[in-house]
CSV table of C-alpha atoms in Angstrom, one decimal:
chain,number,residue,atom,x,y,z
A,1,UNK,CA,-63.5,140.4,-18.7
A,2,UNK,CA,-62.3,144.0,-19.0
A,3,UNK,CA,-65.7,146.0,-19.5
A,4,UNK,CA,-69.4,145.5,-19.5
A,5,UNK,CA,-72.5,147.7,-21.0
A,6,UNK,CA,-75.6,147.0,-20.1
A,7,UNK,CA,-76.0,143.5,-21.1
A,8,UNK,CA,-72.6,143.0,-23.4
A,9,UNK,CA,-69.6,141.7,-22.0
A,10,UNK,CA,-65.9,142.6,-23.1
A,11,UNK,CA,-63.3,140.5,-22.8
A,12,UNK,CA,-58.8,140.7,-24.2
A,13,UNK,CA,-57.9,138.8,-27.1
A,14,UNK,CA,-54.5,139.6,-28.0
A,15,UNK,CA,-53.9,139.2,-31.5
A,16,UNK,CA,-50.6,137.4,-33.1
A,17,UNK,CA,-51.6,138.6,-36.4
A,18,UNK,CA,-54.0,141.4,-37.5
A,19,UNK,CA,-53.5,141.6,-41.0
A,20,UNK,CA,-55.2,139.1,-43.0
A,21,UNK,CA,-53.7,138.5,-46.5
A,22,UNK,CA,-55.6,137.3,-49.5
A,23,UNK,CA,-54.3,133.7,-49.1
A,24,UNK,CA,-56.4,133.7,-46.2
A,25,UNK,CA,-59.3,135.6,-46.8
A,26,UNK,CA,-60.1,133.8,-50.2
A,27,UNK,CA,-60.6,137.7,-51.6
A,28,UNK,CA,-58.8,140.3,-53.1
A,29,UNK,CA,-57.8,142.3,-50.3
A,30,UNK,CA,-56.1,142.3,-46.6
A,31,UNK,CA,-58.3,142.5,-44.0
A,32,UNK,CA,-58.4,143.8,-40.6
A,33,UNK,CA,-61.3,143.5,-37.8
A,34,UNK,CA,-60.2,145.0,-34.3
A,35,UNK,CA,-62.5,143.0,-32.5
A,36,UNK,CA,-64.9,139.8,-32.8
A,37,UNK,CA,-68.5,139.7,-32.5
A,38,UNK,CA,-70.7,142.8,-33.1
A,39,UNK,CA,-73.0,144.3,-30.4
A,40,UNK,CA,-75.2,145.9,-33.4
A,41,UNK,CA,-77.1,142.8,-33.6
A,42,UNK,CA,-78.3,142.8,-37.4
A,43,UNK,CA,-80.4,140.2,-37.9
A,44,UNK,CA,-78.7,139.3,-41.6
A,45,UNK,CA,-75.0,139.5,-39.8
A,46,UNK,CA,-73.1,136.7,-42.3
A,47,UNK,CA,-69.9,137.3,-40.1
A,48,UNK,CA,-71.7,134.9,-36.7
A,49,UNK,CA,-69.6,132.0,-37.8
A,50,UNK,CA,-66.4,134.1,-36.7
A,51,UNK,CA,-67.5,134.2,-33.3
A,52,UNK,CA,-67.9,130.4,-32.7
A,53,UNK,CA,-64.6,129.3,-33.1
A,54,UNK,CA,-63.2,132.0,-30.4
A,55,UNK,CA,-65.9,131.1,-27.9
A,56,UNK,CA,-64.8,127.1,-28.7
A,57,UNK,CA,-61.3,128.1,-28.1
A,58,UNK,CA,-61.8,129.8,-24.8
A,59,UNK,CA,-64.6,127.0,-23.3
A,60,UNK,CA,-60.7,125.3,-23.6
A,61,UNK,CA,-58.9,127.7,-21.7
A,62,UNK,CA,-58.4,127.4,-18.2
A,63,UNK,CA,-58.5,131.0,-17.3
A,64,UNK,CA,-61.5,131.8,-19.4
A,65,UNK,CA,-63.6,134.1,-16.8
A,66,UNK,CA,-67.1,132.4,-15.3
A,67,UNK,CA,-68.8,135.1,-16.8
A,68,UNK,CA,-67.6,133.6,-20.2
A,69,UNK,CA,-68.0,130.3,-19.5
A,70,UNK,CA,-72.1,130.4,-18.4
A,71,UNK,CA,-72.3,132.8,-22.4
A,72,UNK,CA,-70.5,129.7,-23.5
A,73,UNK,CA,-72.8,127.2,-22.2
A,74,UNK,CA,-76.3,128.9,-22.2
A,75,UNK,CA,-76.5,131.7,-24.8
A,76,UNK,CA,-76.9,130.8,-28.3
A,77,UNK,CA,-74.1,131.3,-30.6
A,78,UNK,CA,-76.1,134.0,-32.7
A,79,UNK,CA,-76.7,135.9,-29.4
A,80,UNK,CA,-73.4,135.0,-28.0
A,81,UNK,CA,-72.1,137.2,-31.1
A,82,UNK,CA,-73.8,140.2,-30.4
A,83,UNK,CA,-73.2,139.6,-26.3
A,84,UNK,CA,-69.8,138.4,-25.9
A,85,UNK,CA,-67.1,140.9,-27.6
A,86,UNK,CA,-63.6,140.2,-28.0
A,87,UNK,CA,-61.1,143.2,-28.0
A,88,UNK,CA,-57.5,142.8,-29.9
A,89,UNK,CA,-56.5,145.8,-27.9
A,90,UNK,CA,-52.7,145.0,-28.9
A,91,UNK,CA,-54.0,145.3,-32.6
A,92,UNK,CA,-52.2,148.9,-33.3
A,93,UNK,CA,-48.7,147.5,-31.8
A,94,UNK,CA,-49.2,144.4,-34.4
A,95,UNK,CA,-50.2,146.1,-37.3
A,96,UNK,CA,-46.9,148.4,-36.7
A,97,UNK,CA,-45.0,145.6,-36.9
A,98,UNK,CA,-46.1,143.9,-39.7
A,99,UNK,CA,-45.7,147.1,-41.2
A,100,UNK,CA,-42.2,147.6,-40.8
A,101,UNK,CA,-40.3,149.2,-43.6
A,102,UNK,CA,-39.4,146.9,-46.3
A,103,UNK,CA,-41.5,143.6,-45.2
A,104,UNK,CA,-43.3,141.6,-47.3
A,105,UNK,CA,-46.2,142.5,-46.5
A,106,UNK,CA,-45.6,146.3,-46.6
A,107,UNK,CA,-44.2,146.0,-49.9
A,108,UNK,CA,-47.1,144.0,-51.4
A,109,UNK,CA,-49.0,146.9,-50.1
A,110,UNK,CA,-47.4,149.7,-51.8
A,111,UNK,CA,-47.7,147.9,-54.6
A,112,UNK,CA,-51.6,148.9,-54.6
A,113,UNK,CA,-53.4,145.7,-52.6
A,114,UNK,CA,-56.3,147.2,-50.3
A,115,UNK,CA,-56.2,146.9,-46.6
A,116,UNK,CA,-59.9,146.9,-45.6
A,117,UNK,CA,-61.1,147.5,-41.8
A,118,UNK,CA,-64.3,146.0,-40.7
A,119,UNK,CA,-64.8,143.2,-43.3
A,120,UNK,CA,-66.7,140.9,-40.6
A,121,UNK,CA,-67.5,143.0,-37.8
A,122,UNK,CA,-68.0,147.0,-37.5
A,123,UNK,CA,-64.8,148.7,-36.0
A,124,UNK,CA,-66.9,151.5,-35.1
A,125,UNK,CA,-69.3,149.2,-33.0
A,126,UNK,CA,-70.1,150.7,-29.0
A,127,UNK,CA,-66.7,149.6,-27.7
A,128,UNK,CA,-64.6,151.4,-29.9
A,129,UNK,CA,-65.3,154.5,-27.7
A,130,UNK,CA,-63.9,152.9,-24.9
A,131,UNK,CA,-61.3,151.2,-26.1
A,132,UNK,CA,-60.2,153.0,-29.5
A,133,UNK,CA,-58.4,150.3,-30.9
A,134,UNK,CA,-59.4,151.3,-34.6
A,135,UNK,CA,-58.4,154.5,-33.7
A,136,UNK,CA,-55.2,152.7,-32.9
A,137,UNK,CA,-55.0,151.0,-36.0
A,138,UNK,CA,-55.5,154.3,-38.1
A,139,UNK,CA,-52.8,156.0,-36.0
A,140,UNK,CA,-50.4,153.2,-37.2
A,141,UNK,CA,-51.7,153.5,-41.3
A,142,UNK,CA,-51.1,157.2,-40.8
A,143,UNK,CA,-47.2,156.9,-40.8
A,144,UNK,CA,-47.6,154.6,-43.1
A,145,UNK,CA,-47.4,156.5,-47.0
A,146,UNK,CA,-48.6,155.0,-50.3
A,147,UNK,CA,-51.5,152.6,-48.8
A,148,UNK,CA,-54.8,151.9,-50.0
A,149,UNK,CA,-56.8,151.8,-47.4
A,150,UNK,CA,-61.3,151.4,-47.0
A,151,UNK,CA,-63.4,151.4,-44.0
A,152,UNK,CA,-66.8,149.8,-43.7
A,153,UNK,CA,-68.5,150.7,-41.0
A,154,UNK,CA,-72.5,151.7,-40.0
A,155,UNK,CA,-71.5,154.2,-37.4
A,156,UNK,CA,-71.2,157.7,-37.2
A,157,UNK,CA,-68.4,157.8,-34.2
A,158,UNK,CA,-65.9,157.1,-37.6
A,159,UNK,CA,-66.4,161.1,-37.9
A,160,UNK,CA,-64.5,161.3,-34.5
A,161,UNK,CA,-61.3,160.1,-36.4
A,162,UNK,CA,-61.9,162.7,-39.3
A,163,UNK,CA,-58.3,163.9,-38.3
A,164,UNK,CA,-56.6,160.9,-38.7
A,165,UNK,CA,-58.5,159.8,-41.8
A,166,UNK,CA,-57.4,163.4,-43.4
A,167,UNK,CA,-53.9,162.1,-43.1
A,168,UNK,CA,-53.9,158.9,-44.1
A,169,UNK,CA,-56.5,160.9,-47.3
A,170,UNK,CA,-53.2,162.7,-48.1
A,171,UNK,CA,-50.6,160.3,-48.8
A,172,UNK,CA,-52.6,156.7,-49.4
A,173,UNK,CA,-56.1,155.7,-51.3
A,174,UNK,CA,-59.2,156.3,-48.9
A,175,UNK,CA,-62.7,155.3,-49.1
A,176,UNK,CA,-65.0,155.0,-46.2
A,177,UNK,CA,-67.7,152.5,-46.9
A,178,UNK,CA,-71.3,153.5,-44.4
A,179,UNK,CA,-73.6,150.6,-44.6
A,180,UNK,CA,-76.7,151.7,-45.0
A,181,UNK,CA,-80.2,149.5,-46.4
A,182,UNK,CA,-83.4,151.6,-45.4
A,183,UNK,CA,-83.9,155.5,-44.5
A,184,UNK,CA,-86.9,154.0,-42.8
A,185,UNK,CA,-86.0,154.3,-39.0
A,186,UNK,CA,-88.3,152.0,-37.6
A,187,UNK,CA,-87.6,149.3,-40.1
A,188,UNK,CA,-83.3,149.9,-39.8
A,189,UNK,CA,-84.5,149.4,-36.2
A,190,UNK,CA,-86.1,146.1,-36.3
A,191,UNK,CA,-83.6,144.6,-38.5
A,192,UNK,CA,-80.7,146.5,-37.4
A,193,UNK,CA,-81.6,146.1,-33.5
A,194,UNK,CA,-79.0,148.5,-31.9
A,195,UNK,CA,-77.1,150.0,-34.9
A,196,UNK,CA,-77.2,153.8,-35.5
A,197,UNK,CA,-79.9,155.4,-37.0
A,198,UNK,CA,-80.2,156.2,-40.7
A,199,UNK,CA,-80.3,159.7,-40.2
A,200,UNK,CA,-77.2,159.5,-37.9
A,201,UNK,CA,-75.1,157.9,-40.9
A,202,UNK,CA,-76.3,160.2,-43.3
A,203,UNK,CA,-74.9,162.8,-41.1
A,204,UNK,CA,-71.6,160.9,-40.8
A,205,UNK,CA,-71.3,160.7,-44.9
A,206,UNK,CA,-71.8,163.9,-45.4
A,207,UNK,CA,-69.2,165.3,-42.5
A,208,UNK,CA,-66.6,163.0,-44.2
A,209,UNK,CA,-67.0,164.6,-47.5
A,210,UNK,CA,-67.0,167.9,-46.6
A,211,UNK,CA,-63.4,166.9,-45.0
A,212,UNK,CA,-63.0,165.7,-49.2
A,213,UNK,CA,-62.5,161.7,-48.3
A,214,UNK,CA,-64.0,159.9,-51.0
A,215,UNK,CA,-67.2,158.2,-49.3
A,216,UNK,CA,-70.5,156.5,-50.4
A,217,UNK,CA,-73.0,153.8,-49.4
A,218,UNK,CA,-73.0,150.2,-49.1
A,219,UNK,CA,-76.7,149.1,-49.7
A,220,UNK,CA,-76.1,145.7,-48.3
A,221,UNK,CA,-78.2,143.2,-48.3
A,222,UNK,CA,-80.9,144.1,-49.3
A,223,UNK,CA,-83.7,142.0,-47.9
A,224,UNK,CA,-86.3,140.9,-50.2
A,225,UNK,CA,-90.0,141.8,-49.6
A,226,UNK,CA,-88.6,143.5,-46.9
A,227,UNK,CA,-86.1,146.9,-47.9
A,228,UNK,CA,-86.3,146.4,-51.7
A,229,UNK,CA,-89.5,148.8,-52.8
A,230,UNK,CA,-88.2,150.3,-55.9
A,231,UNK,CA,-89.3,153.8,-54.8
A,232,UNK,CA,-87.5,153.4,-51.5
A,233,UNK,CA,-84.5,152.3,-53.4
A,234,UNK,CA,-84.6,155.0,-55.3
A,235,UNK,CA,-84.9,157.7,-52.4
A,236,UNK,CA,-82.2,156.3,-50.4
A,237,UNK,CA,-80.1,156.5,-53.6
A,238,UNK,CA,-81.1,160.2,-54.1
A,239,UNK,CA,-81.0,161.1,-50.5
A,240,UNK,CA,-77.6,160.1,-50.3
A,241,UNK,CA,-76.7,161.7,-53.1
A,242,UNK,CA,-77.5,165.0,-51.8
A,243,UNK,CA,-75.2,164.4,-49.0
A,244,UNK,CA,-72.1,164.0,-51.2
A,245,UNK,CA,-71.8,160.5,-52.0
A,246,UNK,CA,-69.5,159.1,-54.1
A,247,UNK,CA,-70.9,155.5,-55.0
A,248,UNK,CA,-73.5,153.2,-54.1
A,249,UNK,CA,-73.2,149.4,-54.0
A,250,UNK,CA,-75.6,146.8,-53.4
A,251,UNK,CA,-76.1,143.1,-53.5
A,252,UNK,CA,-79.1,140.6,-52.6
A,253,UNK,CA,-78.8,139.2,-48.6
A,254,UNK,CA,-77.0,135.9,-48.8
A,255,UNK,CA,-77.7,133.1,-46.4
A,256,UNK,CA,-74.9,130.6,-45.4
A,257,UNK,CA,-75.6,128.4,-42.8
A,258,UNK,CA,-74.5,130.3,-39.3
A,259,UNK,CA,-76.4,133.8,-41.5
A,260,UNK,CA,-79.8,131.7,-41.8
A,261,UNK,CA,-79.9,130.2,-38.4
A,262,UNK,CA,-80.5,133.5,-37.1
A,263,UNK,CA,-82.0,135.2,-40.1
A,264,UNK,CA,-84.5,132.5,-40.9
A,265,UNK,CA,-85.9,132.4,-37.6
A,266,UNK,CA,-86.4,136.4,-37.2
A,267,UNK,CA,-88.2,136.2,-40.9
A,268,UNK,CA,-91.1,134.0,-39.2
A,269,UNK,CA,-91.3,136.3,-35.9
A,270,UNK,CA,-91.2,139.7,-37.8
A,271,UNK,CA,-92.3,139.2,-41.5
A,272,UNK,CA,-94.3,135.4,-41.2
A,273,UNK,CA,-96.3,136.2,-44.3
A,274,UNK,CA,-92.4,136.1,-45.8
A,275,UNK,CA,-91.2,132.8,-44.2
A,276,UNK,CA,-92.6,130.5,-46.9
A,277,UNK,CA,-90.7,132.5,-49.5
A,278,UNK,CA,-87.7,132.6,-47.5
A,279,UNK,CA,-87.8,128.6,-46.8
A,280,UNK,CA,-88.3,128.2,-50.5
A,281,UNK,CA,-85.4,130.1,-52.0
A,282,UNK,CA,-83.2,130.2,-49.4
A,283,UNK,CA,-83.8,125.9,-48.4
A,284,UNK,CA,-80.9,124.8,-50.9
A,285,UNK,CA,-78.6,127.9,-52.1
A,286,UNK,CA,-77.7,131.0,-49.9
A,287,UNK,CA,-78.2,133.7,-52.9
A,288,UNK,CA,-81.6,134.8,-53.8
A,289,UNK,CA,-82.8,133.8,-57.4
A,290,UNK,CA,-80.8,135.0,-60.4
A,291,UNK,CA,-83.2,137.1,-62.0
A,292,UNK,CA,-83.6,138.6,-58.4
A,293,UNK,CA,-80.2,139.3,-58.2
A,294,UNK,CA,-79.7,140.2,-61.9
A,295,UNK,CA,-82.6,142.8,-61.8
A,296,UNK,CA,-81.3,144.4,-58.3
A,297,UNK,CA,-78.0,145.2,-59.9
A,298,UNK,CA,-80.0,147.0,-63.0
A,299,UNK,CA,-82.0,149.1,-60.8
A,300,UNK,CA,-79.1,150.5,-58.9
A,301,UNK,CA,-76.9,150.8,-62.0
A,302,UNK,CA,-79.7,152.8,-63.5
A,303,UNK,CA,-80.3,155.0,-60.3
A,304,UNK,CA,-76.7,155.8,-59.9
A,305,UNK,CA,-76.5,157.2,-63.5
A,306,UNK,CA,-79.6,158.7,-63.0
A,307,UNK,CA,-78.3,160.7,-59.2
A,308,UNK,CA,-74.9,160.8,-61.0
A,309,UNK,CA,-73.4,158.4,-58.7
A,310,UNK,CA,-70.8,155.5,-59.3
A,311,UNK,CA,-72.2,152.0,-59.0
A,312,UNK,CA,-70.3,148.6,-58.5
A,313,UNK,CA,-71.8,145.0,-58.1
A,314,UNK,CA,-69.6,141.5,-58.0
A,315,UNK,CA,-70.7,138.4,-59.7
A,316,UNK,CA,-70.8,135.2,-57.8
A,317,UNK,CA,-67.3,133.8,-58.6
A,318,UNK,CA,-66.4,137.6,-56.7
A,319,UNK,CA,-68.0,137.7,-53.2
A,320,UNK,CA,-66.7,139.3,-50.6
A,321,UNK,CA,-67.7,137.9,-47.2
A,322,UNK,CA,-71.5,136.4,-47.5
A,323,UNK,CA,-73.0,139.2,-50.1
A,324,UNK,CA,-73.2,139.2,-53.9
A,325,UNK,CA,-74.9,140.9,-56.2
A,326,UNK,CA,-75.7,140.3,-60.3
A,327,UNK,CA,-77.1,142.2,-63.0
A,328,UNK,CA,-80.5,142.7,-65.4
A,329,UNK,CA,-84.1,144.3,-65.2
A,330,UNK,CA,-86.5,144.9,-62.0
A,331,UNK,CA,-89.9,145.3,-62.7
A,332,UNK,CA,-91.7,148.8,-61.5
A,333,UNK,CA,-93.2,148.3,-58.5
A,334,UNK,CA,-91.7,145.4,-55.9
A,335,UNK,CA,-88.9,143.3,-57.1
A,336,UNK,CA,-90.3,139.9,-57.6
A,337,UNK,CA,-89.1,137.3,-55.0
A,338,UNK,CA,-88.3,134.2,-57.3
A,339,UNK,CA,-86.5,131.4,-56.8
């Protein structure tokens, strides 16, 4: 173990590779996530699978630590996620060599393929203040000209690299991605347990374009019966707006298996009179209903030309990680929860 807080645990995993190419992703795009697990504890979090396999690695490991061990054993794996944090503190040193002058990889890069940070866990999570390994990583892309680089992220401490992300802005693609599905605080904060608050990310977009880094908001997933109120969609659209963003995307929550042990469960504590809804749509396909998913992407494209913003959604044969989103109309007042 190398740090605690309160009641999350850190513990080393060097990495032997940091940069995750398309052929094994499955998507368009290189990934990179400096650590594994998420203390922010949303309750939709797709990325819990992630976690298992490193917790099933080290219950192998001789040296793994007793503290890791009784997680191991007694803490679910959902909660063992958001508890147990693994740190690739040697991710910067990696990442500089792989991007060596004139490797593959480096040249595949240059030729315009995305790097994206946080794709399964938020590199601006609690322990990147004390261990500043995305930080790291940034430091390395900043010597690094002619990149394309994004960041998704729901924290405001990205502003805190607003230096770095100026110079990587001045040679290479940037766009920060700030996750963001309610402006309702209490709401964000029983979904979204120990993330930062809405207000707080606002904030953060709208430091990052006054810096002139192309920014906007990923409103993912939305939850239905739960964040999708047209007229709440709409505000959060034009609120952020008014800050300076650039885009907005959203997609429909989608439920694979390690995603709706955990979410599933929460529904029938928090929002019971949703559960039989969930049960029904979600029993036998992780995406919400077409016509759901079809109507969502409509609204936002029509919001977004209405606020004067960009707007993007992915069809199903596109997903990235566990979210997708479709396109055609939503009906005026609460999107219909169909099958």
């Amino acid at each position: 173990m190398i740090g605690e807080q309160k009641d999350i645990r850190y513990y080393s995993s060097p990495a032997k590779s940091i940069l995750n190419g398309p052929e094994t992703t499955g998507m368009g795009f290189w990934s990179i996530n400096p650590y594994i697990g998420c203390a922010f504890g949303c309750a939709y979090c797709y990325a819990r699978y992630t976690h298992r396999y490193v917790m099933e690695r080290a219950a192998t490991d001789e040296r793994m630590t007793t503290e890791l061990g009784i997680a191991y054993e007694q803490l679910p794996a959902w909660l063992a996620f958001e508890r147990n944090i693994f740190v690739k503190g040697n991710a910067p040193e990696v990442l500089s060599r792989t991007l060596r002058f004139g490797s593959d990889r480096h040249l595949k890069l240059l030729e315009g393929e995305t790097i994206v940070i946080g794709t399964a866990t938020d590199p601006y999570q609690p322990a990147e203040r004390k261990f500043r390994v995305t930080r790291g990583i940034l430091e390395v892309m900043a010597e690094h000209p002619g990149l394309s680089v994004t960041i998704i992220t729901k924290s405001p401490l990205v502003t805190r690299d607003i230096d770095l992300l100026s110079r990587i802005n001045r040679h290479s693609e940037l766009c920060v991605h700030i996750s963001l599905i309610t402006l309702d605080r209490e709401l964000a904060r029983r979904i979204e347990p120990r993330a930062p608050t809405p207000e707080s990310r606002i904030r953060a977009l709208a430091r990052l374009r006054e810096a002139g880094i192309d920014a906007g908001i990923n409103c993912m997933p939305v939850l239905p019966g739960i964040t999708d109120n047209p007229s709440d969609l709409e505000a959060l659209v034009k609120r952020v707006s008014e800050a300076g963003a650039t885009y907005v995307g959203a997609c429909a929550v989608r439920l694979q298996s390690a995603a709706r042990k955990r979410y599933l469960p929460f529904i029938e504590q928090e929002f019971p009179h949703l559960a039989e809804r969930y049960r029904n749509t979600y029993g036998n396909s992780p995406n919400a209903g077409e016509k759901y998913r079809e109507g969502l992407a409509a609204f936002f494209k029509k919001m977004c030309a209405k606020y004067g913003l960009r707007d993007w959604s992915r069809r199903d044969d596109e997903e990235e990680g566990d979210e997708s989103p479709g396109a055609a109309l939503v009906p005026d007042l609460q999107l219909s929860f169909e099958m």
